[in-house]
Coordinates of C-alpha atoms and ligand atoms in Angstrom, one line a residue:
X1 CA -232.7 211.1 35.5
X2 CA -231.4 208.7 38.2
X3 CA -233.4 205.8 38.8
X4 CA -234.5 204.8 42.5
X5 CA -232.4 201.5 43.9
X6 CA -234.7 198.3 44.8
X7 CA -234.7 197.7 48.2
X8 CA -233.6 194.3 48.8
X9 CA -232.8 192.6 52.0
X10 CA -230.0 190.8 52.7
X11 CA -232.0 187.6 52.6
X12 CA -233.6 188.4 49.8
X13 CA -230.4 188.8 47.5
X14 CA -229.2 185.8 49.1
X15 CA -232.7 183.9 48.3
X16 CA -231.5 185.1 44.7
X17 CA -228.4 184.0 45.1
X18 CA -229.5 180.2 45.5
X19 CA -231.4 180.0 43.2
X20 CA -229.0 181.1 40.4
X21 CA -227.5 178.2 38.9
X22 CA -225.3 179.5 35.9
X23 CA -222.7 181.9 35.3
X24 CA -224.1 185.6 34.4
X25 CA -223.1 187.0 31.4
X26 CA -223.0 190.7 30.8
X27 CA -223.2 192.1 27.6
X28 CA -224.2 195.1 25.8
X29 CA -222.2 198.3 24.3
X30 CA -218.4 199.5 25.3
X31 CA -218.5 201.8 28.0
X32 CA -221.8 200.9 29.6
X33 CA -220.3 199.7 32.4
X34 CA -219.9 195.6 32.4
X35 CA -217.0 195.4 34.7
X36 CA -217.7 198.0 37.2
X37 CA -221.3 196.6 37.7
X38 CA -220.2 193.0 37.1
X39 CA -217.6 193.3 40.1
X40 CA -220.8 195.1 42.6
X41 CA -222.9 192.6 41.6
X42 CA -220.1 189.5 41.9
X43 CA -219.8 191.0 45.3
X44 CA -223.7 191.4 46.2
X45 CA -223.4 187.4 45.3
X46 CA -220.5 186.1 47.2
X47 CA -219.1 185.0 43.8
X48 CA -216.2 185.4 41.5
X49 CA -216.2 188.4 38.9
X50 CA -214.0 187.8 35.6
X51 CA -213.5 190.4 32.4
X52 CA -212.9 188.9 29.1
X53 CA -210.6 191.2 27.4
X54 CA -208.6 191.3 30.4
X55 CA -208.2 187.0 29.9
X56 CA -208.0 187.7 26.5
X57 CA -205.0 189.9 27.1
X58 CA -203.5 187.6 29.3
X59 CA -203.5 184.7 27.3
X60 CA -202.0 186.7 24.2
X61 CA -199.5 189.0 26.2
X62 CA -201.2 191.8 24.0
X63 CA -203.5 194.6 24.5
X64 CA -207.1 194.2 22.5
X65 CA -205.7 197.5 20.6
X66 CA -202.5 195.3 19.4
X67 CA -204.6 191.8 18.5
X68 CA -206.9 193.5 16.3
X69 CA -204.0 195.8 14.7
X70 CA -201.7 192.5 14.0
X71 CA -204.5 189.8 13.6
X72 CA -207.7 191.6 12.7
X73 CA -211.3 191.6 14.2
X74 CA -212.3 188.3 13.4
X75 CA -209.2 186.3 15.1
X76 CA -210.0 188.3 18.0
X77 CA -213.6 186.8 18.1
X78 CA -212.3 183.3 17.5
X79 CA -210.3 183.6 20.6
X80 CA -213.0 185.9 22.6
X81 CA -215.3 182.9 21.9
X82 CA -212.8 180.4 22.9
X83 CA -212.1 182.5 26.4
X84 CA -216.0 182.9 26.9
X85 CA -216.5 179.3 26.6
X86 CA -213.4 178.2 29.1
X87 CA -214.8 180.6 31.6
X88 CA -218.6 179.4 31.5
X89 CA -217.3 176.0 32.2
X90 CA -214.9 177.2 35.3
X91 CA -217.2 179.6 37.2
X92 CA -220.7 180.4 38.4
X93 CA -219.9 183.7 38.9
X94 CA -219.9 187.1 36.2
X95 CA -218.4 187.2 33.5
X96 CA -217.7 190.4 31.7
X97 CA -217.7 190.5 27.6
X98 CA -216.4 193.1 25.6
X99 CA -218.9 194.9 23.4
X100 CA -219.2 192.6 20.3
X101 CA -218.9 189.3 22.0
X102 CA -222.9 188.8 21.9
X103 CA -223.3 190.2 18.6
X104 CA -220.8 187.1 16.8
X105 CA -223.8 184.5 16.0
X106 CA -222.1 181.6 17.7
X107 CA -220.3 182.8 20.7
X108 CA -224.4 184.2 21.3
X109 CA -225.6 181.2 21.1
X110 CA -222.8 179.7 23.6
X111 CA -223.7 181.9 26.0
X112 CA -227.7 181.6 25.6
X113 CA -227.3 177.9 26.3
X114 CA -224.5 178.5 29.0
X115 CA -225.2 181.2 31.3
X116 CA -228.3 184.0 32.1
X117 CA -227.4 186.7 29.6
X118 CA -228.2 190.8 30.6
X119 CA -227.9 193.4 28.2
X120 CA -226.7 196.6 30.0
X121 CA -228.1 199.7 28.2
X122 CA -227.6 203.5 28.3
X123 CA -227.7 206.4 26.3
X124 CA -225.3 208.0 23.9
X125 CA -223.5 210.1 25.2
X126 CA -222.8 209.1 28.8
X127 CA -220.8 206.1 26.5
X128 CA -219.5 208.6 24.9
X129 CA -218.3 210.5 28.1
X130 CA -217.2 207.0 29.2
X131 CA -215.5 205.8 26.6
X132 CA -213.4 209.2 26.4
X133 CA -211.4 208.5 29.8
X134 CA -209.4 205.2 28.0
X135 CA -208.2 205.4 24.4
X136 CA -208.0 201.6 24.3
X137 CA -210.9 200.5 22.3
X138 CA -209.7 199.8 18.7
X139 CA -213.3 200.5 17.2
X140 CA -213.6 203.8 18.4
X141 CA -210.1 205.1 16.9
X142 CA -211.8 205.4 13.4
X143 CA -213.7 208.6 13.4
X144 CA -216.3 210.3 15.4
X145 CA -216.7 208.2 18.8
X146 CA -220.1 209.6 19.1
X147 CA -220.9 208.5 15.8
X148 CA -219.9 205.2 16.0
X149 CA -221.2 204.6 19.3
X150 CA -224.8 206.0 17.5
X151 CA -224.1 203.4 14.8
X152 CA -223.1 200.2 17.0
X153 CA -226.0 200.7 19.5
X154 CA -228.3 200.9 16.0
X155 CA -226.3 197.8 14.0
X156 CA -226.2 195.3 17.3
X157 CA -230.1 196.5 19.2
X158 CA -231.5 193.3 17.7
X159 CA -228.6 191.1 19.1
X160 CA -228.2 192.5 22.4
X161 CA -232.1 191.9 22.7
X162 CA -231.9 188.6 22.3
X163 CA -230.4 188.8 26.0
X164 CA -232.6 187.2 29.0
X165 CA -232.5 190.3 30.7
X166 CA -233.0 193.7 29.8
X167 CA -231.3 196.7 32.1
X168 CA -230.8 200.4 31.8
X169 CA -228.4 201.9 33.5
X170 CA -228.0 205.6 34.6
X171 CA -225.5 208.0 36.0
X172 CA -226.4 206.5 39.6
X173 CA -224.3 204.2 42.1
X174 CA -223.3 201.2 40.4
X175 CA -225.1 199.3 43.2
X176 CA -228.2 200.5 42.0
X177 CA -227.9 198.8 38.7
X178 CA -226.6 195.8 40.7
X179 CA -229.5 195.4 42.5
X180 CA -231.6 196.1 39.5
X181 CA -230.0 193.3 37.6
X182 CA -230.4 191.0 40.8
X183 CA -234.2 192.0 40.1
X184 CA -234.6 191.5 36.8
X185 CA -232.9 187.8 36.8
X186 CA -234.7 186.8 40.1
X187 CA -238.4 187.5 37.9
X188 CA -236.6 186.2 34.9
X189 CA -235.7 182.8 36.3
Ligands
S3P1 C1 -215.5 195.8 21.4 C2 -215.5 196.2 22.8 C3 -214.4 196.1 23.7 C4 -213.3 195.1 23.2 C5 -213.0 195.4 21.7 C6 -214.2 195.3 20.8 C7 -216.7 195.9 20.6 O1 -214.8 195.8 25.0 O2 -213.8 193.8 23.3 O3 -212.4 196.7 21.7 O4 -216.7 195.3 19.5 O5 -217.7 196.5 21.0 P1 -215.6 196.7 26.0 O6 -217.1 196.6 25.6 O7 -215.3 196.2 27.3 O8 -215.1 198.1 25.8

């Protein structure tokens, strides 16, 4: 079911606007749409939007797929912590993480004492249907996508809940959820 948008004003998302005062950090499980709703919501603010795998790839000249295949999971969450922390220290604005980034202990602390974290949450299988348009996400090559997805969301729940703010997103505009966020931090704060 698609969830009615808030209604704000534009002075009320600008009200919001001032008073956030550190980056925004979007985490929560692959496909649930950080970057899409990270870029709305960077432009709702006025502010920069960044995607971590996308700097992380930059900085190695390799896809994710390729740094996990020639240096394993865990260098890649030495260096996604590394990125996460640069970035939280150069902009105010969103940051996308990639799915695991919030579940590795320290990189969720960094990011509890850096930034205003939200967990973006769906259901199954829309990340499934998601997650089937790119064959880019080294986790999901293993076996049943639908599976694993079914096993992350239950293996990560308690970390991703550790985030300031909670959202669920639906099949509706990504401005929706935008908004929605802009909601949920503005009573958070
Ligand atoms: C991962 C999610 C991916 C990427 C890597 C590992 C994970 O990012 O960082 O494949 O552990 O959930 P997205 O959440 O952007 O797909």
């Amino acid at each position: 079911m698609t969830q009615t948008a808030p209604r704000l004003s534009p002075q009320e998302i600008e009200r919001i606007a001032r008073r956030i005062d550190r980056p925004i950090v979007l985490v929560g499980l692959m496909g649930v749409g950080k970057s899409t709703v990270g870029r709305r919501l960077a432009n709702l603010l006025g502010v920069g939007f960044v995607d971590v795998d996308e700097q992380i790839e930059r900085a190695a000249d390799r896809s994710v797929a390729e740094i996990f295949d020639e240096f394993g999971e865990p260098y890649f969450r030495d260096g996604e912590r590394r990125v996460i922390a640069r970035l939280m220290g150069e902009t105010h604005g969103v940051i996308a993480t990639g799915g695991g980034a919030f579940v590795d202990p320290e990189t969720r602390a960094l990011i509890r004492d850096k930034a205003i974290s939200v967990w973006l949450d769906c259901d199954i299988e829309t990340l499934v249907e998601r997650t089937a348009r790119r064959d880019s996400r080294p986790l999901l090559r293993s076996g049943d996508p639908h599976a694993i997805l079914l096993a992350l969301k239950e293996e990560r729940g308690d970390s991703y809940a550790q985030a300031d703010c909670h959202v669920v997103t639906d099949d509706g505009p990504h401005n929706a959820t935008a908004l929605r966020i802009l909601e949920a931090i503005d009573s958070w704060l």
